[in-house]
Amino acid sequence: MTLRVGVIGTGMIGRDHIRRLTEVVAGAEVVAVTDANEVAAKEAADNLAGATVHATGEDLIADDRVDAVIVCSWGPTHEQYVVASVEAGKPVFCEKPLATTTAACRRIMEAEVTSGKRLVQVGFMRRYDASYRALKQAIDSGAVGAPLIYYSGHRNPSVPEHYTKDMAIVDTAVHDFDVTRWLLGEELTSIRVLAAKPNSHGGDLQDPLLMILESSSGVLVNVETSVNIRYGYDIRGEVVGETGTAALAETGQIVLRRQNSVGVSVPEDWRERFISAYDVEFQEWINEVVSGAGLTGPSAWDGYAAQSVCDAGVQSLYSGDRIEIELGTKPSLYS
Ligand code: NAD
Ligand code: ISE
């Protein structure tokens, strides 16, 4: 069976996912699109034979030809589309963040729990990256002993003009929060955010930031965001265990020696760094939806937990305080 999907939001990542669904992964067809910017939606549909352009996300979700929904619009619009998809009984893949407030994430979980089955997956693609998977395997196998410290470096060469101070936490570090929870298999329980000496390329942004978090068993986590670092898109990760350390490998395909130097290339942006991860993420999602085996990817709970860390992080950024993170009881649907 071919999964017929509708895509809400045909901006940068929406178009990239449409390309992937159309040209790279197997088992899906994009049959409908919509965007608040009608021109963008029509342009995306131009390359898709027979795709319908809907006026609104709600119309797309109600379309009988759409079996499953992919949400790639701006964060504050995610809740309405995810809830509408769940209420229509349709699987929905939502780009990160699940929603921009913990209250909205809770409403999504309530809708999903009421539906009685998992329908929501969040676009935390790092869980599908080969090097992160190898790092998790090393941790889970006990190869470095029990984890004690985890370092997570998230470096962007630059960010768009609309990028605001809070976004280093809610838009960028949200990936580090999710992948740390997944790697350690534990929740994060507190956060303190410190602003370093500002990068002169960062305008009014407080950049870089250093965040110190604790996990439920006491692992110390250090997240660095540097979003104007110019040299490339560089994602670092290293666990320090009781008997060894394990780190993400360099991503370059070759080691180049020339002109008295040796090195590997650094990706330009997230599309290049995680290109295979996004492909695997969608292939696994399509396979799970089509087979009816049940979703195993990042859940609404994961989206909620990551957003809770973000909320606490923003509070810490403004107050300078260490903020405790309280998640409350996890619904059994997510156990
Ligand atoms: P973008 O601005 O390029 O595209 C967003 C699109 O959504 C725009 O075309 C906009 O017109 C449309 N839109 C806004 N409100 C809408 C609404 N109510 N209904 C329908 N369409 C609407 O942004 P982007 O970079 O593509 O980001 C989109 C989402 O993807 C964000 O949530 C972002 O955080 C996420 N994202 C994830 C990754 C990742 O690595 N997983 C990378 C980039 C972006
Ligand atoms: C962007 O929205 C992403 O999700 C990227 O993965 C991240 O690296 C970048 O900082 C965000 O702005």
PDB file of N, CA and C in Angstrom, residues 76-135:
ATOM      1  N   PRO A  76       4.238  27.825  16.383  1.00  0.00           N
ATOM      2  CA  PRO A  76       2.993  28.167  17.079  1.00  0.00           C
ATOM      3  C   PRO A  76       1.736  27.607  16.406  1.00  0.00           C
ATOM      4  N   THR A  77       1.847  27.149  15.159  1.00  0.00           N
ATOM      5  CA  THR A  77       0.663  26.598  14.464  1.00  0.00           C
ATOM      6  C   THR A  77       0.575  25.073  14.606  1.00  0.00           C
ATOM      7  N   HIS A  78       1.584  24.455  15.205  1.00  0.00           N
ATOM      8  CA  HIS A  78       1.611  22.982  15.231  1.00  0.00           C
ATOM      9  C   HIS A  78       0.428  22.391  15.999  1.00  0.00           C
ATOM     10  N   GLU A  79       0.123  22.986  17.170  1.00  0.00           N
ATOM     11  CA  GLU A  79      -0.909  22.385  18.027  1.00  0.00           C
ATOM     12  C   GLU A  79      -2.223  22.190  17.272  1.00  0.00           C
ATOM     13  N   GLN A  80      -2.681  23.235  16.580  1.00  0.00           N
ATOM     14  CA  GLN A  80      -4.005  23.132  15.951  1.00  0.00           C
ATOM     15  C   GLN A  80      -4.041  22.020  14.899  1.00  0.00           C
ATOM     16  N   TYR A  81      -2.942  21.853  14.165  1.00  0.00           N
ATOM     17  CA  TYR A  81      -2.937  20.837  13.108  1.00  0.00           C
ATOM     18  C   TYR A  81      -2.735  19.428  13.673  1.00  0.00           C
ATOM     19  N   VAL A  82      -1.915  19.324  14.702  1.00  0.00           N
ATOM     20  CA  VAL A  82      -1.685  17.994  15.295  1.00  0.00           C
ATOM     21  C   VAL A  82      -2.974  17.515  15.965  1.00  0.00           C
ATOM     22  N   VAL A  83      -3.622  18.404  16.719  1.00  0.00           N
ATOM     23  CA  VAL A  83      -4.872  18.008  17.395  1.00  0.00           C
ATOM     24  C   VAL A  83      -5.941  17.656  16.357  1.00  0.00           C
ATOM     25  N   ALA A  84      -6.063  18.454  15.303  1.00  0.00           N
ATOM     26  CA  ALA A  84      -7.087  18.171  14.274  1.00  0.00           C
ATOM     27  C   ALA A  84      -6.805  16.818  13.609  1.00  0.00           C
ATOM     28  N   SER A  85      -5.541  16.510  13.358  1.00  0.00           N
ATOM     29  CA  SER A  85      -5.196  15.219  12.737  1.00  0.00           C
ATOM     30  C   SER A  85      -5.562  14.073  13.670  1.00  0.00           C
ATOM     31  N   VAL A  86      -5.214  14.217  14.943  1.00  0.00           N
ATOM     32  CA  VAL A  86      -5.518  13.162  15.917  1.00  0.00           C
ATOM     33  C   VAL A  86      -7.038  12.980  16.003  1.00  0.00           C
ATOM     34  N   GLU A  87      -7.766  14.092  16.042  1.00  0.00           N
ATOM     35  CA  GLU A  87      -9.232  13.976  16.137  1.00  0.00           C
ATOM     36  C   GLU A  87      -9.831  13.335  14.887  1.00  0.00           C
ATOM     37  N   ALA A  88      -9.127  13.473  13.762  1.00  0.00           N
ATOM     38  CA  ALA A  88      -9.595  12.828  12.520  1.00  0.00           C
ATOM     39  C   ALA A  88      -9.109  11.377  12.446  1.00  0.00           C
ATOM     40  N   GLY A  89      -8.335  10.955  13.453  1.00  0.00           N
ATOM     41  CA  GLY A  89      -7.837   9.569  13.489  1.00  0.00           C
ATOM     42  C   GLY A  89      -6.688   9.328  12.517  1.00  0.00           C
ATOM     43  N   LYS A  90      -5.992  10.399  12.104  1.00  0.00           N
ATOM     44  CA  LYS A  90      -4.923  10.242  11.113  1.00  0.00           C
ATOM     45  C   LYS A  90      -3.540  10.360  11.760  1.00  0.00           C
ATOM     46  N   PRO A  91      -2.611   9.470  11.404  1.00  0.00           N
ATOM     47  CA  PRO A  91      -1.235   9.611  11.905  1.00  0.00           C
ATOM     48  C   PRO A  91      -0.670  10.956  11.475  1.00  0.00           C
ATOM     49  N   VAL A  92       0.095  11.583  12.371  1.00  0.00           N
ATOM     50  CA  VAL A  92       0.631  12.913  12.054  1.00  0.00           C
ATOM     51  C   VAL A  92       2.091  12.993  12.475  1.00  0.00           C
ATOM     52  N   PHE A  93       2.924  13.342  11.503  1.00  0.00           N
ATOM     53  CA  PHE A  93       4.343  13.579  11.762  1.00  0.00           C
ATOM     54  C   PHE A  93       4.495  15.095  11.895  1.00  0.00           C
ATOM     55  N   CYS A  94       4.964  15.559  13.051  1.00  0.00           N
ATOM     56  CA  CYS A  94       5.088  17.000  13.283  1.00  0.00           C
ATOM     57  C   CYS A  94       6.551  17.376  13.429  1.00  0.00           C
ATOM     58  N   GLU A  95       7.013  18.294  12.608  1.00  0.00           N
ATOM     59  CA  GLU A  95       8.382  18.797  12.781  1.00  0.00           C
ATOM     60  C   GLU A  95       8.524  19.366  14.196  1.00  0.00           C
ATOM     61  N   LYS A  96       9.754  19.396  14.693  1.00  0.00           N
ATOM     62  CA  LYS A  96       9.973  19.980  16.011  1.00  0.00           C
ATOM     63  C   LYS A  96       9.727  21.486  15.933  1.00  0.00           C
ATOM     64  N   PRO A  97       9.315  22.147  17.002  1.00  0.00           N
ATOM     65  CA  PRO A  97       8.896  21.557  18.269  1.00  0.00           C
ATOM     66  C   PRO A  97       7.474  21.010  18.131  1.00  0.00           C
ATOM     67  N   LEU A  98       7.106  20.081  19.032  1.00  0.00           N
ATOM     68  CA  LEU A  98       5.730  19.575  18.988  1.00  0.00           C
ATOM     69  C   LEU A  98       4.763  20.755  19.099  1.00  0.00           C
ATOM     70  N   ALA A  99       5.043  21.642  20.027  1.00  0.00           N
ATOM     71  CA  ALA A  99       4.277  22.883  20.196  1.00  0.00           C
ATOM     72  C   ALA A  99       5.176  23.832  20.969  1.00  0.00           C
ATOM     73  N   THR A 100       4.785  25.089  21.044  1.00  0.00           N
ATOM     74  CA  THR A 100       5.708  26.063  21.630  1.00  0.00           C
ATOM     75  C   THR A 100       5.453  26.337  23.112  1.00  0.00           C
ATOM     76  N   THR A 101       4.445  25.675  23.694  1.00  0.00           N
ATOM     77  CA  THR A 101       4.257  25.777  25.151  1.00  0.00           C
ATOM     78  C   THR A 101       3.984  24.376  25.702  1.00  0.00           C
ATOM     79  N   THR A 102       4.290  24.200  26.980  1.00  0.00           N
ATOM     80  CA  THR A 102       4.008  22.883  27.575  1.00  0.00           C
ATOM     81  C   THR A 102       2.500  22.662  27.678  1.00  0.00           C
ATOM     82  N   ALA A 103       1.735  23.757  27.867  1.00  0.00           N
ATOM     83  CA  ALA A 103       0.274  23.603  27.943  1.00  0.00           C
ATOM     84  C   ALA A 103      -0.253  23.049  26.619  1.00  0.00           C
ATOM     85  N   ALA A 104       0.266  23.556  25.515  1.00  0.00           N
ATOM     86  CA  ALA A 104      -0.178  23.061  24.191  1.00  0.00           C
ATOM     87  C   ALA A 104       0.234  21.595  24.018  1.00  0.00           C
ATOM     88  N   CYS A 105       1.443  21.247  24.459  1.00  0.00           N
ATOM     89  CA  CYS A 105       1.885  19.840  24.358  1.00  0.00           C
ATOM     90  C   CYS A 105       0.964  18.936  25.172  1.00  0.00           C
ATOM     91  N   ARG A 106       0.548  19.411  26.342  1.00  0.00           N
ATOM     92  CA  ARG A 106      -0.370  18.613  27.176  1.00  0.00           C
ATOM     93  C   ARG A 106      -1.703  18.406  26.461  1.00  0.00           C
ATOM     94  N   ARG A 107      -2.183  19.464  25.796  1.00  0.00           N
ATOM     95  CA  ARG A 107      -3.476  19.322  25.086  1.00  0.00           C
ATOM     96  C   ARG A 107      -3.344  18.294  23.961  1.00  0.00           C
ATOM     97  N   ILE A 108      -2.184  18.277  23.304  1.00  0.00           N
ATOM     98  CA  ILE A 108      -1.968  17.273  22.252  1.00  0.00           C
ATOM     99  C   ILE A 108      -1.984  15.875  22.861  1.00  0.00           C
ATOM    100  N   MET A 109      -1.286  15.708  23.994  1.00  0.00           N
ATOM    101  CA  MET A 109      -1.266  14.381  24.633  1.00  0.00           C
ATOM    102  C   MET A 109      -2.670  13.969  25.056  1.00  0.00           C
ATOM    103  N   GLU A 110      -3.441  14.938  25.592  1.00  0.00           N
ATOM    104  CA  GLU A 110      -4.822  14.601  26.007  1.00  0.00           C
ATOM    105  C   GLU A 110      -5.635  14.106  24.819  1.00  0.00           C
ATOM    106  N   ALA A 111      -5.495  14.772  23.678  1.00  0.00           N
ATOM    107  CA  ALA A 111      -6.244  14.359  22.476  1.00  0.00           C
ATOM    108  C   ALA A 111      -5.807  12.953  22.058  1.00  0.00           C
ATOM    109  N   GLU A 112      -4.495  12.700  22.123  1.00  0.00           N
ATOM    110  CA  GLU A 112      -4.002  11.392  21.684  1.00  0.00           C
ATOM    111  C   GLU A 112      -4.417  10.286  22.662  1.00  0.00           C
ATOM    112  N   VAL A 113      -4.335  10.586  23.939  1.00  0.00           N
ATOM    113  CA  VAL A 113      -4.754   9.585  24.938  1.00  0.00           C
ATOM    114  C   VAL A 113      -6.237   9.281  24.748  1.00  0.00           C
ATOM    115  N   THR A 114      -7.049  10.307  24.492  1.00  0.00           N
ATOM    116  CA  THR A 114      -8.485  10.096  24.253  1.00  0.00           C
ATOM    117  C   THR A 114      -8.703   9.217  23.032  1.00  0.00           C
ATOM    118  N   SER A 115      -7.854   9.387  22.020  1.00  0.00           N
ATOM    119  CA  SER A 115      -8.000   8.573  20.800  1.00  0.00           C
ATOM    120  C   SER A 115      -7.658   7.108  21.072  1.00  0.00           C
ATOM    121  N   GLY A 116      -6.876   6.869  22.122  1.00  0.00           N
ATOM    122  CA  GLY A 116      -6.573   5.497  22.539  1.00  0.00           C
ATOM    123  C   GLY A 116      -5.378   4.869  21.851  1.00  0.00           C
ATOM    124  N   LYS A 117      -4.755   5.567  20.898  1.00  0.00           N
ATOM    125  CA  LYS A 117      -3.558   4.969  20.285  1.00  0.00           C
ATOM    126  C   LYS A 117      -2.580   6.058  19.859  1.00  0.00           C
ATOM    127  N   ARG A 118      -1.321   5.639  19.680  1.00  0.00           N
ATOM    128  CA  ARG A 118      -0.294   6.591  19.274  1.00  0.00           C
ATOM    129  C   ARG A 118      -0.471   6.966  17.807  1.00  0.00           C
ATOM    130  N   LEU A 119      -0.633   8.261  17.582  1.00  0.00           N
ATOM    131  CA  LEU A 119      -0.775   8.772  16.210  1.00  0.00           C
ATOM    132  C   LEU A 119       0.275   9.841  15.904  1.00  0.00           C
ATOM    133  N   VAL A 120       0.916  10.361  16.949  1.00  0.00           N
ATOM    134  CA  VAL A 120       1.800  11.522  16.790  1.00  0.00           C
ATOM    135  C   VAL A 120       3.270  11.109  16.819  1.00  0.00           C
ATOM    136  N   GLN A 121       4.041  11.618  15.881  1.00  0.00           N
ATOM    137  CA  GLN A 121       5.504  11.480  15.943  1.00  0.00           C
ATOM    138  C   GLN A 121       6.126  12.855  15.757  1.00  0.00           C
ATOM    139  N   VAL A 122       7.180  13.131  16.530  1.00  0.00           N
ATOM    140  CA  VAL A 122       7.846  14.438  16.476  1.00  0.00           C
ATOM    141  C   VAL A 122       9.162  14.312  15.703  1.00  0.00           C
ATOM    142  N   GLY A 123       9.494  15.345  14.931  1.00  0.00           N
ATOM    143  CA  GLY A 123      10.655  15.300  14.039  1.00  0.00           C
ATOM    144  C   GLY A 123      12.006  15.504  14.719  1.00  0.00           C
ATOM    145  N   PHE A 124      12.285  14.705  15.739  1.00  0.00           N
ATOM    146  CA  PHE A 124      13.621  14.736  16.350  1.00  0.00           C
ATOM    147  C   PHE A 124      14.502  13.750  15.590  1.00  0.00           C
ATOM    148  N   MET A 125      15.071  14.210  14.481  1.00  0.00           N
ATOM    149  CA  MET A 125      15.723  13.302  13.526  1.00  0.00           C
ATOM    150  C   MET A 125      17.063  12.772  14.006  1.00  0.00           C
ATOM    151  N   ARG A 126      17.637  13.392  15.048  1.00  0.00           N
ATOM    152  CA  ARG A 126      18.956  12.905  15.491  1.00  0.00           C
ATOM    153  C   ARG A 126      18.896  11.440  15.921  1.00  0.00           C
ATOM    154  N   ARG A 127      17.716  11.013  16.399  1.00  0.00           N
ATOM    155  CA  ARG A 127      17.584   9.607  16.841  1.00  0.00           C
ATOM    156  C   ARG A 127      17.772   8.634  15.683  1.00  0.00           C
ATOM    157  N   TYR A 128      17.747   9.142  14.441  1.00  0.00           N
ATOM    158  CA  TYR A 128      17.868   8.277  13.255  1.00  0.00           C
ATOM    159  C   TYR A 128      19.230   8.419  12.586  1.00  0.00           C
ATOM    160  N   ASP A 129      20.099   9.235  13.174  1.00  0.00           N
ATOM    161  CA  ASP A 129      21.437   9.471  12.620  1.00  0.00           C
ATOM    162  C   ASP A 129      22.345   8.297  12.994  1.00  0.00           C
ATOM    163  N   ALA A 130      23.122   7.797  12.027  1.00  0.00           N
ATOM    164  CA  ALA A 130      23.934   6.599  12.261  1.00  0.00           C
ATOM    165  C   ALA A 130      24.921   6.808  13.412  1.00  0.00           C
ATOM    166  N   SER A 131      25.529   8.005  13.506  1.00  0.00           N
ATOM    167  CA  SER A 131      26.536   8.179  14.565  1.00  0.00           C
ATOM    168  C   SER A 131      25.876   8.281  15.938  1.00  0.00           C
ATOM    169  N   TYR A 132      24.706   8.937  16.017  1.00  0.00           N
ATOM    170  CA  TYR A 132      24.000   8.963  17.314  1.00  0.00           C
ATOM    171  C   TYR A 132      23.545   7.559  17.712  1.00  0.00           C
ATOM    172  N   ARG A 133      23.107   6.774  16.710  1.00  0.00           N
ATOM    173  CA  ARG A 133      22.664   5.407  17.032  1.00  0.00           C
ATOM    174  C   ARG A 133      23.845   4.573  17.559  1.00  0.00           C
ATOM    175  N   ALA A 134      25.025   4.789  16.960  1.00  0.00           N
ATOM    176  CA  ALA A 134      26.209   4.054  17.431  1.00  0.00           C
ATOM    177  C   ALA A 134      26.583   4.506  18.846  1.00  0.00           C
ATOM    178  N   LEU A 135      26.417   5.800  19.111  1.00  0.00           N
ATOM    179  CA  LEU A 135      26.727   6.314  20.456  1.00  0.00           C
ATOM    180  C   LEU A 135      25.770   5.693  21.486  1.00  0.00           C
TER     181      LEU A 135
END
